[in-house]
GROMACS .gro file of C-alpha atoms in nm:
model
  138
    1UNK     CA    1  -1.290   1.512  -1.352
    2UNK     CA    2  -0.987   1.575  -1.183
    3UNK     CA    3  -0.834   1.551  -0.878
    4UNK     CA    4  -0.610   1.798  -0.674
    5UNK     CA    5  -0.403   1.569  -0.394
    6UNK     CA    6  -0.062   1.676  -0.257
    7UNK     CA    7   0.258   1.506  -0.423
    8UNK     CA    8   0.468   1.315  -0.171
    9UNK     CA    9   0.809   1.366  -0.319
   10UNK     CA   10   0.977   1.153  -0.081
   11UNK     CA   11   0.730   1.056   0.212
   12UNK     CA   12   0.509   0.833   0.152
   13UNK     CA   13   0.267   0.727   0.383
   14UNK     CA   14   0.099   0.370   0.432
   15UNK     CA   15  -0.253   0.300   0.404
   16UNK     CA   16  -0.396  -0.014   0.561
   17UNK     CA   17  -0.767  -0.050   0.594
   18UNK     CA   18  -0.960  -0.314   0.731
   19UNK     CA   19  -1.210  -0.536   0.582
   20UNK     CA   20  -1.428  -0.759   0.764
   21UNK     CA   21  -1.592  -0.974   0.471
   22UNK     CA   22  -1.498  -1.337   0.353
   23UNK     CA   23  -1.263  -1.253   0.065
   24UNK     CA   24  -1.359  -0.860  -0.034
   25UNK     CA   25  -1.312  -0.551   0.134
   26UNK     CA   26  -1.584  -0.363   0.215
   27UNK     CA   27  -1.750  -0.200  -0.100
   28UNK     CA   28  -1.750   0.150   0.054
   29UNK     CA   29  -1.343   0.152   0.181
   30UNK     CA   30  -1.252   0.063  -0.207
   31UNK     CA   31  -1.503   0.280  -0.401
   32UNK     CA   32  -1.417   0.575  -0.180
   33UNK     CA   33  -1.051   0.557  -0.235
   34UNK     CA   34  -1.136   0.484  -0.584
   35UNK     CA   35  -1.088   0.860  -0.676
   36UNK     CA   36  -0.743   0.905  -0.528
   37UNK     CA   37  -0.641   0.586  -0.675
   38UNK     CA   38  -0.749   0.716  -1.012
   39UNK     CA   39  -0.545   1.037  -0.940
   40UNK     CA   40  -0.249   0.886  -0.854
   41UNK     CA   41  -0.257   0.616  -1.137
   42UNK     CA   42  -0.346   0.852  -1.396
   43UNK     CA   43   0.020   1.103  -1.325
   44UNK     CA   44   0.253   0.843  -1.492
   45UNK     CA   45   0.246   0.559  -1.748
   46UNK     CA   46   0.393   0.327  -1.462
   47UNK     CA   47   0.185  -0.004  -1.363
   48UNK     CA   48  -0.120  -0.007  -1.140
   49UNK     CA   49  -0.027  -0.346  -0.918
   50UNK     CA   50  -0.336  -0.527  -0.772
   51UNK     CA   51  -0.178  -0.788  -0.490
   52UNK     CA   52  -0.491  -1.028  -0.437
   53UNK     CA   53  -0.827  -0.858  -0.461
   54UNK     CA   54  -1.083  -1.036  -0.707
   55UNK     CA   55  -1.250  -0.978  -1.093
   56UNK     CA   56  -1.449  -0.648  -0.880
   57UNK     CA   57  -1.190  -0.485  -0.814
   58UNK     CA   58  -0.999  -0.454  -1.094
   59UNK     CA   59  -1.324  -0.384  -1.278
   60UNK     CA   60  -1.370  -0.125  -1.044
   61UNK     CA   61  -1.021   0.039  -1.173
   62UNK     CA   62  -1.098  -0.003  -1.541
   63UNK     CA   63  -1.432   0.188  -1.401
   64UNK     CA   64  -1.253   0.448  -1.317
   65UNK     CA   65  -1.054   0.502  -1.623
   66UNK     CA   66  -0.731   0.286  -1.565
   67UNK     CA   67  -0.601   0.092  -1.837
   68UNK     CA   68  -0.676  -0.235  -1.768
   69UNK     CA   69  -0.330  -0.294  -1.988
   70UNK     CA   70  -0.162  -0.084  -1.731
   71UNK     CA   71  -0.298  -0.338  -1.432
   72UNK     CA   72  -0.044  -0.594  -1.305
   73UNK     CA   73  -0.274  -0.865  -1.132
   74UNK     CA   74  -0.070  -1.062  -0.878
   75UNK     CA   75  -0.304  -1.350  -0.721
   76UNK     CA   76  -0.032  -1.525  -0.540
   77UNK     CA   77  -0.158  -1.855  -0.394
   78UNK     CA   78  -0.092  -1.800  -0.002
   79UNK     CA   79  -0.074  -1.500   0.222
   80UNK     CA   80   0.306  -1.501   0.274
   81UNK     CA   81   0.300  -1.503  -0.121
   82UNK     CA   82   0.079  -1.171  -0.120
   83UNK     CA   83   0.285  -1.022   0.156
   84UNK     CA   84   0.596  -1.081  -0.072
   85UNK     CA   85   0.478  -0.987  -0.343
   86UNK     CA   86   0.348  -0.644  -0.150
   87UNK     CA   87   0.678  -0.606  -0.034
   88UNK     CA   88   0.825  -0.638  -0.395
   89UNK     CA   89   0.584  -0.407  -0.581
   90UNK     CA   90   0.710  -0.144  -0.311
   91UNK     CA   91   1.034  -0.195  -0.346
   92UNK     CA   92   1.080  -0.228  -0.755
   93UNK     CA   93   1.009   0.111  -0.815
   94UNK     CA   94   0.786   0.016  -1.099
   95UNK     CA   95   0.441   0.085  -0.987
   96UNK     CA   96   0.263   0.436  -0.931
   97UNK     CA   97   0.019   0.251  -0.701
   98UNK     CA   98  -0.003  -0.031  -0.483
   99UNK     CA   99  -0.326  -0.211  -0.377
  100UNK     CA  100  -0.317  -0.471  -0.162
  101UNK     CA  101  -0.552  -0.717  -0.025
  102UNK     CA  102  -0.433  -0.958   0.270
  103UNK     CA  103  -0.561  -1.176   0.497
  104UNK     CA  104  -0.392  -0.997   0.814
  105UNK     CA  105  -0.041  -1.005   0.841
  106UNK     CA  106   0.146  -1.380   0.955
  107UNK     CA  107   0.314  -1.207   1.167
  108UNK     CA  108   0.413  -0.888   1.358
  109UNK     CA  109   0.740  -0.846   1.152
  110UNK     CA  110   0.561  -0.885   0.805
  111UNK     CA  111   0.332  -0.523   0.869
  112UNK     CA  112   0.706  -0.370   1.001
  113UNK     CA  113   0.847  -0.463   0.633
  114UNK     CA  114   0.568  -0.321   0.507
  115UNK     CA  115   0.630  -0.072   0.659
  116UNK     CA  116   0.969   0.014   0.637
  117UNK     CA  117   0.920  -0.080   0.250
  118UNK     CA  118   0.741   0.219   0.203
  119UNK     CA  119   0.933   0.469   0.361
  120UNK     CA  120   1.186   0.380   0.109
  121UNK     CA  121   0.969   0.336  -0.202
  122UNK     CA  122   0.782   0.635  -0.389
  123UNK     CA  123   0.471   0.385  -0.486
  124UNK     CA  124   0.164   0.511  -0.345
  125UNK     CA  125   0.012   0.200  -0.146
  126UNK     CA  126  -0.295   0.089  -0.021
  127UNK     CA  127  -0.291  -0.216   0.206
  128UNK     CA  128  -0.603  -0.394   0.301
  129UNK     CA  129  -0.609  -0.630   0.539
  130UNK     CA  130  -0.841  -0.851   0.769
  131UNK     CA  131  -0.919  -0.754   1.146
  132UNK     CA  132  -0.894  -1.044   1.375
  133UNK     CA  133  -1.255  -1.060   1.482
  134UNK     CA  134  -1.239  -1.009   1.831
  135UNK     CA  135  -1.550  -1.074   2.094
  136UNK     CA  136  -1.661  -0.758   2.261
  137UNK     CA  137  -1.629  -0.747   2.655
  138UNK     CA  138  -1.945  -0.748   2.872
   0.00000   0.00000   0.00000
């Protein structure tokens, strides 16, 4: 099967989702993506860097026909680990694609590196991150 998506030559656009579970993102978010992530894996021999996630996801990406010797798994122990590592991946160069699993961000100035991190870098991200749960207004 393939898939037709644009090629960002130099922009590069940022893709957080939320996830509302304990420690997984919602099944749906990450097996709809799944074909895009696929596409954009598949265009170079370049790494495939998981930041977080769990076992399900990165079967998920064997699944779908990556490598699983072409998956860098990056557990990192706390969040401001995972957000430096995110940061990293972006910046090396040395991953087609990005995925990214946080807890939320520690702090306003971690999504703005993020951010800025991939309007320099040419890896293809995809951030996940908590919602703060917050009590609806009656």
């Amino acid at each position: 099967m393939r898939y037709n998506y644009p090629h960002a030559s130099r922009e590069l656009a940022i893709n957080t989702l939320a996830f509302n579970e304990a420690n997984a993102l919602c099944t749906e978010d990450f097996a709809g993506l799944m074909p895009r992530i696929q596409s954009l894996a598949l265009r170079t021999k370049q790494w495939v860097t998981v930041i977080g996630g769990s076992r399900e996801a990165i079967q998920q990406l064997v699944n779908a026909g990556v490598s699983r010797s072409r998956i860098r798994w990056v557990a990192g122990r706390d969040a401001d680990q995972r957000e430096w590592a995110t940061e990293q991946a972006l910046l090396a160069g040395t991953s087609s694609v990005v995925v990214s699993f946080l807890d939320g961000f520690s702090a306003p100035r971690v999504a703005q590196r993020l951010k800025m991190a991939t309007k320099v870098s040419q890896t293809h991200s995809f951030i996940f991150h908590k919602q703060s749960s917050q009590s609806p207004l009656h």
